[in-house]
Coordinates of N, CA and C in Angstrom, one line a residue:
Chain A
G1 N 107.6 88.8 110.3 CA 108.3 89.6 109.3 C 107.7 91.0 109.3
Q2 N 108.1 91.8 108.3 CA 107.7 93.2 108.2 C 107.1 93.4 106.8
N3 N 106.1 94.2 106.7 CA 105.5 94.5 105.4 C 104.9 95.9 105.4
I4 N 105.2 96.6 104.3 CA 104.7 98.0 104.2 C 103.9 98.1 102.9
D5 N 102.7 98.7 102.9 CA 101.9 98.9 101.7 C 101.6 100.3 101.5
Q6 N 101.7 100.8 100.3 CA 101.3 102.1 100.0 C 100.8 102.1 98.5
P7 N 99.8 103.0 98.1 CA 99.3 102.9 96.8 C 100.5 103.2 95.8
T8 N 100.4 102.6 94.6 CA 101.4 102.8 93.6 C 101.5 104.2 93.0
E9 N 100.3 104.7 92.8 CA 100.2 106.0 92.1 C 98.9 106.7 92.5
M10 N 99.0 108.1 92.6 CA 97.9 108.9 92.9 C 97.9 110.2 92.0
T11 N 96.8 110.7 91.7 CA 96.7 111.9 90.9 C 95.9 113.0 91.6
A12 N 96.4 114.2 91.6 CA 95.6 115.3 92.3 C 95.8 116.6 91.5
T13 N 95.0 117.6 91.9 CA 95.0 118.8 91.1 C 95.7 119.9 91.9
E14 N 96.4 120.7 91.2 CA 97.1 121.9 91.8 C 96.2 122.7 92.7
G15 N 96.7 123.0 93.9 CA 95.9 123.7 94.8 C 95.0 122.9 95.8
A16 N 94.8 121.6 95.5 CA 94.0 120.7 96.2 C 94.8 120.1 97.4
I17 N 94.1 119.2 98.1 CA 94.7 118.4 99.2 C 94.7 116.9 98.8
V18 N 95.8 116.2 99.2 CA 95.9 114.8 98.9 C 96.4 114.1 100.2
Q19 N 95.9 112.9 100.4 CA 96.3 112.1 101.5 C 96.9 110.8 101.0
I20 N 98.1 110.5 101.3 CA 98.8 109.2 100.9 C 98.9 108.3 102.1
N21 N 98.3 107.2 102.0 CA 98.3 106.2 103.1 C 99.4 105.2 103.1
C22 N 99.8 104.7 104.3 CA 100.8 103.7 104.4 C 100.3 102.8 105.5
T23 N 100.2 101.5 105.2 CA 99.9 100.5 106.3 C 101.1 99.6 106.4
Y24 N 101.2 99.1 107.7 CA 102.4 98.2 107.9 C 102.1 97.1 108.9
Q25 N 102.9 96.1 108.8 CA 102.9 95.0 109.8 C 104.3 94.8 110.3
T26 N 104.5 94.8 111.6 CA 105.9 94.6 112.1 C 105.9 94.1 113.5
S27 N 107.0 93.4 113.8 CA 107.1 92.9 115.2 C 107.8 93.9 116.1
G28 N 108.5 94.8 115.5 CA 109.2 95.8 116.3 C 109.1 97.2 115.6
F29 N 108.9 98.2 116.4 CA 108.6 99.5 115.8 C 109.3 100.6 116.6
N30 N 110.1 101.4 115.9 CA 110.8 102.5 116.5 C 110.5 103.8 115.7
G31 N 109.4 103.9 115.0 CA 109.1 105.1 114.3 C 108.8 104.9 112.9
L32 N 108.2 105.9 112.3 CA 107.9 105.9 110.9 C 108.3 107.2 110.2
F33 N 108.9 107.0 109.1 CA 109.4 108.2 108.3 C 108.7 108.3 107.0
W34 N 108.6 109.6 106.5 CA 108.2 109.9 105.2 C 109.3 110.7 104.5
Y35 N 109.6 110.2 103.3 CA 110.6 110.9 102.4 C 109.9 111.2 101.1
Q36 N 110.5 112.3 100.5 CA 110.1 112.7 99.1 C 111.2 112.4 98.2
Q37 N 110.9 111.9 97.0 CA 111.9 111.6 96.0 C 111.5 112.0 94.6
H38 N 112.1 113.0 94.1 CA 111.9 113.4 92.7 C 112.6 112.4 91.8
A39 N 112.1 112.2 90.6 CA 112.6 111.2 89.7 C 114.1 111.4 89.4
G40 N 114.9 110.3 89.6 CA 116.3 110.4 89.4 C 117.1 111.0 90.5
E41 N 116.5 111.4 91.6 CA 117.2 112.1 92.6 C 117.2 111.3 93.9
A42 N 117.9 111.8 94.9 CA 117.9 111.1 96.2 C 116.6 111.5 97.0
P43 N 116.2 110.6 97.9 CA 115.1 110.9 98.8 C 115.5 112.0 99.8
T44 N 114.6 112.8 100.2 CA 114.8 113.8 101.2 C 113.8 113.7 102.3
F45 N 114.2 113.9 103.5 CA 113.4 113.7 104.7 C 112.2 114.7 104.7
L46 N 111.0 114.2 105.1 CA 109.8 115.0 105.3 C 109.4 115.0 106.7
S47 N 109.2 113.8 107.3 CA 108.6 113.8 108.6 C 109.0 112.5 109.3
Y48 N 108.8 112.5 110.7 CA 109.1 111.3 111.5 C 108.0 111.3 112.6
N49 N 107.4 110.2 112.7 CA 106.4 110.0 113.8 C 106.8 108.7 114.6
V50 N 106.8 108.9 115.9 CA 107.0 107.7 116.8 C 105.8 107.5 117.8
L51 N 105.1 108.6 118.1 CA 103.9 108.6 118.9 C 102.7 108.8 118.1
D52 N 101.6 108.3 118.5 CA 100.3 108.4 117.8 C 100.0 109.9 117.7
G53 N 99.4 110.3 116.6 CA 98.9 111.6 116.4 C 99.4 112.3 115.1
L54 N 99.2 113.6 115.1 CA 99.5 114.3 113.9 C 100.7 115.2 114.1
E55 N 101.6 115.2 113.2 CA 102.7 116.1 113.2 C 102.6 117.1 112.0
E56 N 102.6 118.4 112.2 CA 102.4 119.3 111.1 C 103.6 120.1 110.9
K57 N 103.9 120.3 109.5 CA 105.1 121.0 109.1 C 104.7 121.8 107.9
G58 N 104.2 123.0 108.1 CA 103.8 123.8 106.9 C 102.7 123.1 106.1
R59 N 102.9 122.9 104.8 CA 101.9 122.3 104.0 C 101.8 120.8 104.1
F60 N 102.8 120.2 104.8 CA 102.8 118.8 105.0 C 102.5 118.4 106.4
S61 N 101.7 117.3 106.6 CA 101.4 116.8 107.9 C 101.5 115.3 107.8
S62 N 101.9 114.6 108.9 CA 101.9 113.2 108.9 C 101.2 112.7 110.2
F63 N 100.5 111.6 110.0 CA 99.7 111.0 111.1 C 100.1 109.6 111.3
L64 N 100.1 109.2 112.6 CA 100.4 107.8 112.9 C 99.4 107.2 113.9
S65 N 99.0 106.0 113.6 CA 98.2 105.2 114.6 C 99.0 103.8 114.8
R66 N 99.7 103.7 115.9 CA 100.4 102.4 116.1 C 99.5 101.2 116.2
S67 N 98.4 101.4 116.9 CA 97.5 100.2 117.1 C 96.9 99.7 115.8
K68 N 96.8 100.6 114.8 CA 96.2 100.2 113.6 C 97.3 99.9 112.5
G69 N 98.5 100.2 112.8 CA 99.6 100.0 111.8 C 99.4 100.9 110.6
Y70 N 99.1 102.1 110.9 CA 98.7 103.0 109.8 C 99.3 104.4 109.9
S71 N 99.7 104.9 108.8 CA 100.1 106.3 108.8 C 99.6 107.0 107.5
Y72 N 99.5 108.3 107.5 CA 99.3 109.0 106.3 C 100.1 110.3 106.2
L73 N 100.4 110.7 105.0 CA 101.0 112.0 104.7 C 100.0 112.8 104.0
L74 N 99.7 114.0 104.5 CA 98.7 114.9 104.0 C 99.5 116.1 103.4
L75 N 99.2 116.4 102.1 CA 99.8 117.5 101.4 C 98.7 118.5 101.1
K76 N 98.8 119.7 101.6 CA 97.8 120.8 101.3 C 98.4 121.8 100.2
E77 N 97.4 122.5 99.7 CA 97.8 123.6 98.7 C 98.8 123.1 97.7
L78 N 98.5 122.0 97.0 CA 99.4 121.3 96.2 C 100.0 122.2 95.1
Q79 N 101.3 122.0 94.9 CA 102.0 122.8 93.9 C 102.6 121.8 92.8
M80 N 102.9 122.3 91.7 CA 103.4 121.4 90.6 C 104.7 120.7 91.1
K81 N 105.5 121.4 91.9 CA 106.7 120.9 92.3 C 106.6 119.7 93.3
D82 N 105.3 119.5 93.8 CA 105.1 118.4 94.7 C 105.0 117.0 93.9
S83 N 105.0 117.1 92.6 CA 105.0 115.9 91.8 C 106.3 115.1 92.1
A84 N 106.1 113.9 92.7 CA 107.3 113.2 93.1 C 106.8 111.8 93.6
S85 N 107.7 111.0 94.1 CA 107.3 109.8 94.8 C 107.5 110.0 96.3
Y86 N 106.6 109.5 97.0 CA 106.6 109.6 98.5 C 106.8 108.3 99.1
L87 N 107.9 108.1 99.9 CA 108.3 106.9 100.4 C 108.0 106.8 101.9
C88 N 107.3 105.7 102.3 CA 107.0 105.5 103.7 C 108.1 104.5 104.2
A89 N 108.7 104.7 105.3 CA 109.8 103.8 105.8 C 109.6 103.6 107.3
L90 N 109.7 102.3 107.7 CA 109.4 101.9 109.1 C 110.8 101.6 109.7
M91 N 111.0 102.1 110.9 CA 112.2 101.8 111.7 C 112.0 100.6 112.6
D92 N 112.7 99.6 112.3 CA 112.4 98.3 113.0 C 113.1 98.3 114.4
S93 N 113.0 97.1 115.0 CA 113.6 97.0 116.4 C 115.1 97.1 116.4
N94 N 115.8 96.9 115.3 CA 117.2 97.1 115.2 C 117.6 98.5 114.7
Y95 N 116.6 99.4 114.7 CA 116.8 100.8 114.2 C 117.3 100.8 112.8
Q96 N 116.9 99.8 112.0 CA 117.1 99.9 110.5 C 115.8 100.3 109.8
L97 N 115.9 100.9 108.7 CA 114.7 101.4 107.9 C 114.3 100.3 107.0
I98 N 113.0 100.0 107.0 CA 112.4 99.1 106.0 C 111.5 100.0 105.1
W99 N 111.7 100.0 103.8 CA 111.1 100.9 102.9 C 109.9 100.4 102.2
G100 N 108.8 101.2 102.1 CA 107.8 100.8 101.1 C 108.2 101.1 99.7
A101 N 107.4 100.7 98.7 CA 107.7 100.9 97.3 C 107.6 102.3 96.8
G102 N 106.9 103.1 97.6 CA 106.7 104.5 97.2 C 105.4 104.7 96.5
T103 N 104.8 105.9 96.6 CA 103.6 106.3 95.9 C 104.0 107.5 95.0
K104 N 103.8 107.3 93.7 CA 104.1 108.3 92.7 C 102.9 109.3 92.7
L105 N 103.1 110.5 93.0 CA 102.1 111.5 93.0 C 102.2 112.4 91.7
I106 N 101.1 112.4 91.0 CA 101.0 113.3 89.8 C 100.1 114.4 90.0
I107 N 100.6 115.7 89.8 CA 99.8 116.9 90.0 C 99.5 117.4 88.7
K108 N 98.2 117.7 88.5 CA 97.7 118.2 87.2 C 97.2 119.7 87.4
P109 N 97.4 120.5 86.4 CA 97.1 121.9 86.6 C 95.5 122.1 86.7
Chain B
D1 N 130.3 123.3 102.7 CA 129.0 122.7 102.8 C 129.1 121.2 103.2
G2 N 128.3 120.8 104.3 CA 128.3 119.4 104.7 C 127.4 118.6 103.8
G3 N 127.7 117.4 103.5 CA 126.9 116.6 102.7 C 127.5 115.2 102.3
I4 N 126.8 114.6 101.4 CA 127.3 113.2 101.0 C 127.4 113.3 99.4
T5 N 128.6 112.9 99.0 CA 128.8 112.9 97.5 C 129.0 111.4 97.1
Q6 N 128.5 111.2 95.9 CA 128.6 109.9 95.2 C 129.1 110.2 93.8
S7 N 130.0 109.3 93.4 CA 130.5 109.5 92.0 C 130.8 108.1 91.4
P8 N 130.6 108.0 90.1 CA 130.0 109.0 89.2 C 128.5 109.0 89.3
K9 N 127.9 109.9 88.6 CA 126.4 110.0 88.6 C 125.9 108.9 87.7
Y10 N 126.5 108.6 86.6 CA 126.2 107.5 85.6 C 127.4 106.7 85.4
L11 N 127.2 105.4 85.4 CA 128.3 104.4 85.2 C 127.8 103.3 84.3
F12 N 128.7 103.0 83.3 CA 128.4 101.9 82.4 C 129.5 100.9 82.6
R13 N 129.1 99.6 82.6 CA 130.2 98.6 82.7 C 129.8 97.4 81.8
K14 N 130.8 96.7 81.4 CA 130.5 95.5 80.6 C 130.2 94.3 81.6
E15 N 129.5 93.4 81.1 CA 129.1 92.2 81.9 C 130.4 91.5 82.2
G16 N 130.5 91.1 83.5 CA 131.7 90.3 83.9 C 132.8 91.2 84.6
Q17 N 132.6 92.5 84.6 CA 133.6 93.4 85.2 C 133.1 93.8 86.6
N18 N 134.1 94.0 87.5 CA 133.8 94.6 88.8 C 133.8 96.1 88.6
V19 N 133.0 96.8 89.5 CA 133.0 98.2 89.4 C 132.8 98.7 90.9
T20 N 133.5 99.9 91.2 CA 133.4 100.4 92.5 C 132.7 101.8 92.5
L21 N 131.7 101.9 93.4 CA 131.0 103.2 93.5 C 131.5 103.9 94.7
S22 N 131.7 105.2 94.5 CA 132.3 106.0 95.6 C 131.2 106.6 96.5
C23 N 131.4 106.7 97.8 CA 130.5 107.5 98.7 C 131.4 108.1 99.8
E24 N 131.3 109.5 99.8 CA 132.0 110.2 100.8 C 131.1 111.2 101.6
Q25 N 131.3 111.3 102.9 CA 130.5 112.2 103.7 C 131.3 113.1 104.6
N26 N 131.0 114.3 104.8 CA 131.7 115.2 105.7 C 130.8 115.7 106.8
L27 N 129.8 114.9 107.1 CA 128.8 115.2 108.2 C 129.2 114.7 109.5
N28 N 130.3 114.0 109.6 CA 130.8 113.4 110.8 C 129.9 112.3 111.3
H29 N 129.1 111.7 110.4 CA 128.2 110.6 110.8 C 129.0 109.3 111.0
D30 N 128.5 108.5 112.0 CA 129.2 107.2 112.2 C 128.6 106.2 111.3
A31 N 127.3 106.2 111.1 CA 126.7 105.1 110.3 C 126.5 105.5 108.8
M32 N 126.8 104.5 108.0 CA 126.7 104.7 106.5 C 126.0 103.5 105.9
Y33 N 125.3 103.7 104.8 CA 124.4 102.6 104.2 C 124.5 102.7 102.7
W34 N 124.3 101.5 102.1 CA 124.2 101.4 100.7 C 122.8 100.7 100.4
Y35 N 122.1 101.4 99.5 CA 120.8 100.9 99.1 C 120.8 100.7 97.6
R36 N 119.9 99.8 97.1 CA 119.7 99.6 95.7 C 118.2 99.9 95.5
Q37 N 117.9 100.7 94.4 CA 116.5 101.0 94.1 C 116.2 100.6 92.6
D38 N 115.2 99.7 92.5 CA 114.8 99.3 91.1 C 113.4 99.9 90.9
P39 N 113.0 100.1 89.6 CA 111.7 100.7 89.3 C 110.6 100.0 90.0
G40 N 109.7 100.7 90.7 CA 108.5 100.1 91.3 C 108.8 99.4 92.6
Q41 N 110.0 99.5 93.1 CA 110.3 98.9 94.4 C 110.9 99.8 95.4
G42 N 110.8 99.5 96.6 CA 111.4 100.3 97.7 C 112.9 100.2 97.7
L43 N 113.5 101.0 98.5 CA 115.0 100.8 98.7 C 115.3 99.5 99.4
R44 N 116.3 98.8 98.9 CA 116.7 97.6 99.6 C 118.1 97.7 100.1
L45 N 118.3 97.3 101.3 CA 119.6 97.5 102.0 C 120.6 96.5 101.5
I46 N 121.8 97.0 101.1 CA 122.8 96.1 100.6 C 123.8 95.8 101.7
Y47 N 124.4 96.9 102.3 CA 125.4 96.8 103.4 C 125.2 98.0 104.2
Y48 N 125.6 97.9 105.5 CA 125.6 99.1 106.3 C 126.8 99.0 107.3
S49 N 127.2 100.1 107.8 CA 128.4 100.2 108.7 C 128.1 101.2 109.8
Q50 N 128.2 100.8 111.0 CA 128.0 101.7 112.1 C 129.2 102.3 112.7
I51 N 130.4 101.7 112.3 CA 131.6 102.2 112.9 C 132.7 101.9 111.9
V52 N 133.8 102.6 112.0 CA 135.0 102.3 111.1 C 135.5 100.9 111.3
N53 N 135.8 100.2 110.2 CA 136.4 98.9 110.2 C 135.4 97.8 110.6
D54 N 134.1 98.2 110.5 CA 133.0 97.2 110.8 C 131.9 97.4 109.9
F55 N 131.3 96.4 109.3 CA 130.1 96.5 108.4 C 129.3 95.2 108.5
Q56 N 128.0 95.4 108.1 CA 127.1 94.2 108.2 C 126.4 94.1 106.9
K57 N 126.0 92.8 106.6 CA 125.2 92.6 105.4 C 123.8 93.0 105.6
G58 N 123.2 93.6 104.5 CA 121.8 93.9 104.5 C 121.0 92.7 103.9
D59 N 119.9 93.1 103.3 CA 119.0 92.0 102.8 C 119.5 91.4 101.5
I60 N 120.3 92.2 100.7 CA 120.7 91.7 99.4 C 122.2 91.9 99.1
A61 N 123.0 91.4 100.0 CA 124.4 91.6 100.0 C 125.2 90.7 98.9
E62 N 124.5 89.7 98.5 CA 125.2 88.8 97.5 C 125.6 89.5 96.3
G63 N 126.9 89.3 95.9 CA 127.4 89.9 94.7 C 128.0 91.3 94.9
Y64 N 128.0 91.8 96.2 CA 128.5 93.1 96.5 C 129.6 93.0 97.6
S65 N 130.5 94.0 97.7 CA 131.4 94.0 98.8 C 131.6 95.5 99.2
V66 N 132.0 95.7 100.4 CA 132.3 97.1 100.9 C 133.5 97.1 101.8
S67 N 134.0 98.3 102.1 CA 135.0 98.5 103.1 C 134.7 99.8 103.8
R68 N 135.3 99.9 105.0 CA 135.0 101.1 105.8 C 136.4 101.4 106.6
E69 N 137.3 101.9 105.8 CA 138.6 102.1 106.4 C 138.7 103.5 107.0
K70 N 137.8 104.4 106.6 CA 137.8 105.8 107.1 C 136.3 106.1 107.4
K71 N 136.1 107.0 108.4 CA 134.8 107.4 108.8 C 134.0 108.0 107.6
E72 N 134.8 108.8 106.8 CA 134.2 109.6 105.8 C 133.8 108.8 104.5
S73 N 134.3 107.6 104.4 CA 134.2 106.9 103.1 C 133.7 105.5 103.2
F74 N 132.8 105.1 102.3 CA 132.2 103.8 102.3 C 131.9 103.3 100.9
P75 N 133.0 102.9 100.2 CA 132.8 102.5 98.8 C 132.2 101.1 98.7
L76 N 131.4 101.0 97.6 CA 130.7 99.7 97.3 C 131.2 99.2 96.0
T77 N 131.6 97.9 96.0 CA 132.1 97.2 94.8 C 131.0 96.3 94.3
V78 N 130.6 96.4 93.1 CA 129.6 95.5 92.5 C 130.4 94.5 91.7
T79 N 130.4 93.3 92.1 CA 131.2 92.3 91.5 C 130.5 91.6 90.3
S80 N 131.3 90.8 89.6 CA 130.7 90.1 88.5 C 129.7 89.0 88.9
A81 N 129.7 88.7 90.2 CA 128.8 87.7 90.8 C 127.4 88.2 91.0
Q82 N 127.2 89.5 90.9 CA 125.9 90.1 91.0 C 125.2 89.9 89.7
K83 N 124.1 89.1 89.7 CA 123.5 88.7 88.5 C 122.7 89.8 87.8
N84 N 122.2 90.7 88.5 CA 121.4 91.7 87.9 C 121.7 93.1 88.4
P85 N 122.9 93.6 88.1 CA 123.4 94.8 88.7 C 122.9 96.2 88.2
T86 N 122.2 96.2 87.1 CA 121.7 97.5 86.6 C 120.6 98.0 87.6
A87 N 120.9 99.2 88.1 CA 120.0 99.8 89.2 C 120.5 101.1 89.5
F88 N 119.7 101.8 90.4 CA 120.1 103.1 90.9 C 120.6 102.8 92.4
Y89 N 121.8 103.2 92.6 CA 122.5 103.0 93.9 C 122.5 104.2 94.8
L90 N 122.1 104.1 96.0 CA 122.0 105.3 96.9 C 122.8 105.0 98.1
C91 N 123.7 106.0 98.5 CA 124.4 105.9 99.7 C 123.8 106.9 100.7
A92 N 123.8 106.5 102.0 CA 123.2 107.3 103.0 C 124.1 107.3 104.3
S93 N 123.9 108.3 105.1 CA 124.6 108.3 106.4 C 123.6 108.8 107.5
S94 N 123.9 108.5 108.7 CA 123.1 109.0 109.8 C 123.9 109.2 111.1
P95 N 123.5 110.1 111.9 CA 124.3 110.3 113.2 C 124.0 109.2 114.2
P96 N 124.9 109.1 115.2 CA 124.8 108.0 116.1 C 123.7 108.2 117.2
V97 N 122.5 108.3 116.8 CA 121.4 108.4 117.8 C 120.3 107.5 117.4
D98 N 119.4 107.2 118.3 CA 118.3 106.2 118.0 C 117.4 106.8 116.9
Y99 N 117.2 108.1 117.0 CA 116.4 108.7 115.9 C 117.2 108.8 114.7
N100 N 116.9 107.9 113.8 CA 117.8 107.5 112.7 C 117.5 108.2 111.4
E101 N 117.3 109.5 111.3 CA 117.1 110.1 110.0 C 118.3 109.9 109.2
Q102 N 118.1 109.4 108.0 CA 119.2 109.2 107.0 C 119.3 110.3 106.0
F103 N 120.5 110.7 105.7 CA 120.8 111.7 104.7 C 121.4 111.0 103.5
F104 N 120.9 111.3 102.3 CA 121.2 110.6 101.1 C 122.2 111.4 100.2
G105 N 123.0 110.6 99.5 CA 123.8 111.2 98.4 C 122.9 111.2 97.2
P106 N 123.5 111.8 96.1 CA 122.7 112.0 94.8 C 122.4 110.7 94.0
G107 N 123.1 109.7 94.4 CA 122.9 108.4 93.7 C 123.8 108.2 92.5
T108 N 124.0 106.9 92.2 CA 124.8 106.5 91.0 C 123.9 105.5 90.2
R109 N 123.7 105.8 88.9 CA 122.9 104.9 88.1 C 123.9 104.0 87.3
L110 N 123.8 102.8 87.6 CA 124.7 101.8 87.0 C 124.0 101.0 85.9
T111 N 124.6 101.0 84.8 CA 124.0 100.2 83.7 C 125.0 99.2 83.2
V112 N 124.6 97.9 83.1 CA 125.5 96.9 82.6 C 125.1 96.6 81.2
L113 N 126.1 96.7 80.3 CA 125.9 96.6 78.9 C 126.2 95.1 78.4

């Protein structure tokens, strides 16, 4: 079967850096996605990793280690608007997305 | 503007009634999906369709039905058989490539009274 774990909630300070971890177990793997979701809104795409390593996009970076079943999303220079839930999603062998429960990130001034 | 629309944003229904949630996309995507999201849980797949006139059950299809008569439209009916229908419902679509980024509509929040 498949399983995805991420912390339920994290708190960080405006201007700081935060790392949100995602661990997974799966029998088939075709990539890992990170999405951002503000309360009551739709998820929006942040990043996609299919090979090991770091993908950087402005203030956001995502890392993947397939051998360890591990990914993280790194957010730099945090802004108040970054307060949201961050969803980790695994693409399985059938190219369907399996979603983690999400990490609620609270940014404090 | 290309995108996905869902209507209505908020929906109330009485217990025992069927209700249909609309999802329309003009992105020319072949694949469309319906998810349910409950507080503290990840998105759970209800149904998906990869081509017109064909659809597949997801993990929690019981009590739901769909149709895919047109490429642009993928309505979801929540039937009275769904025991716990109050939730946030999200529709998504994706282009026909292996790299399966999904684009989401704004969602419909259904409350059963």
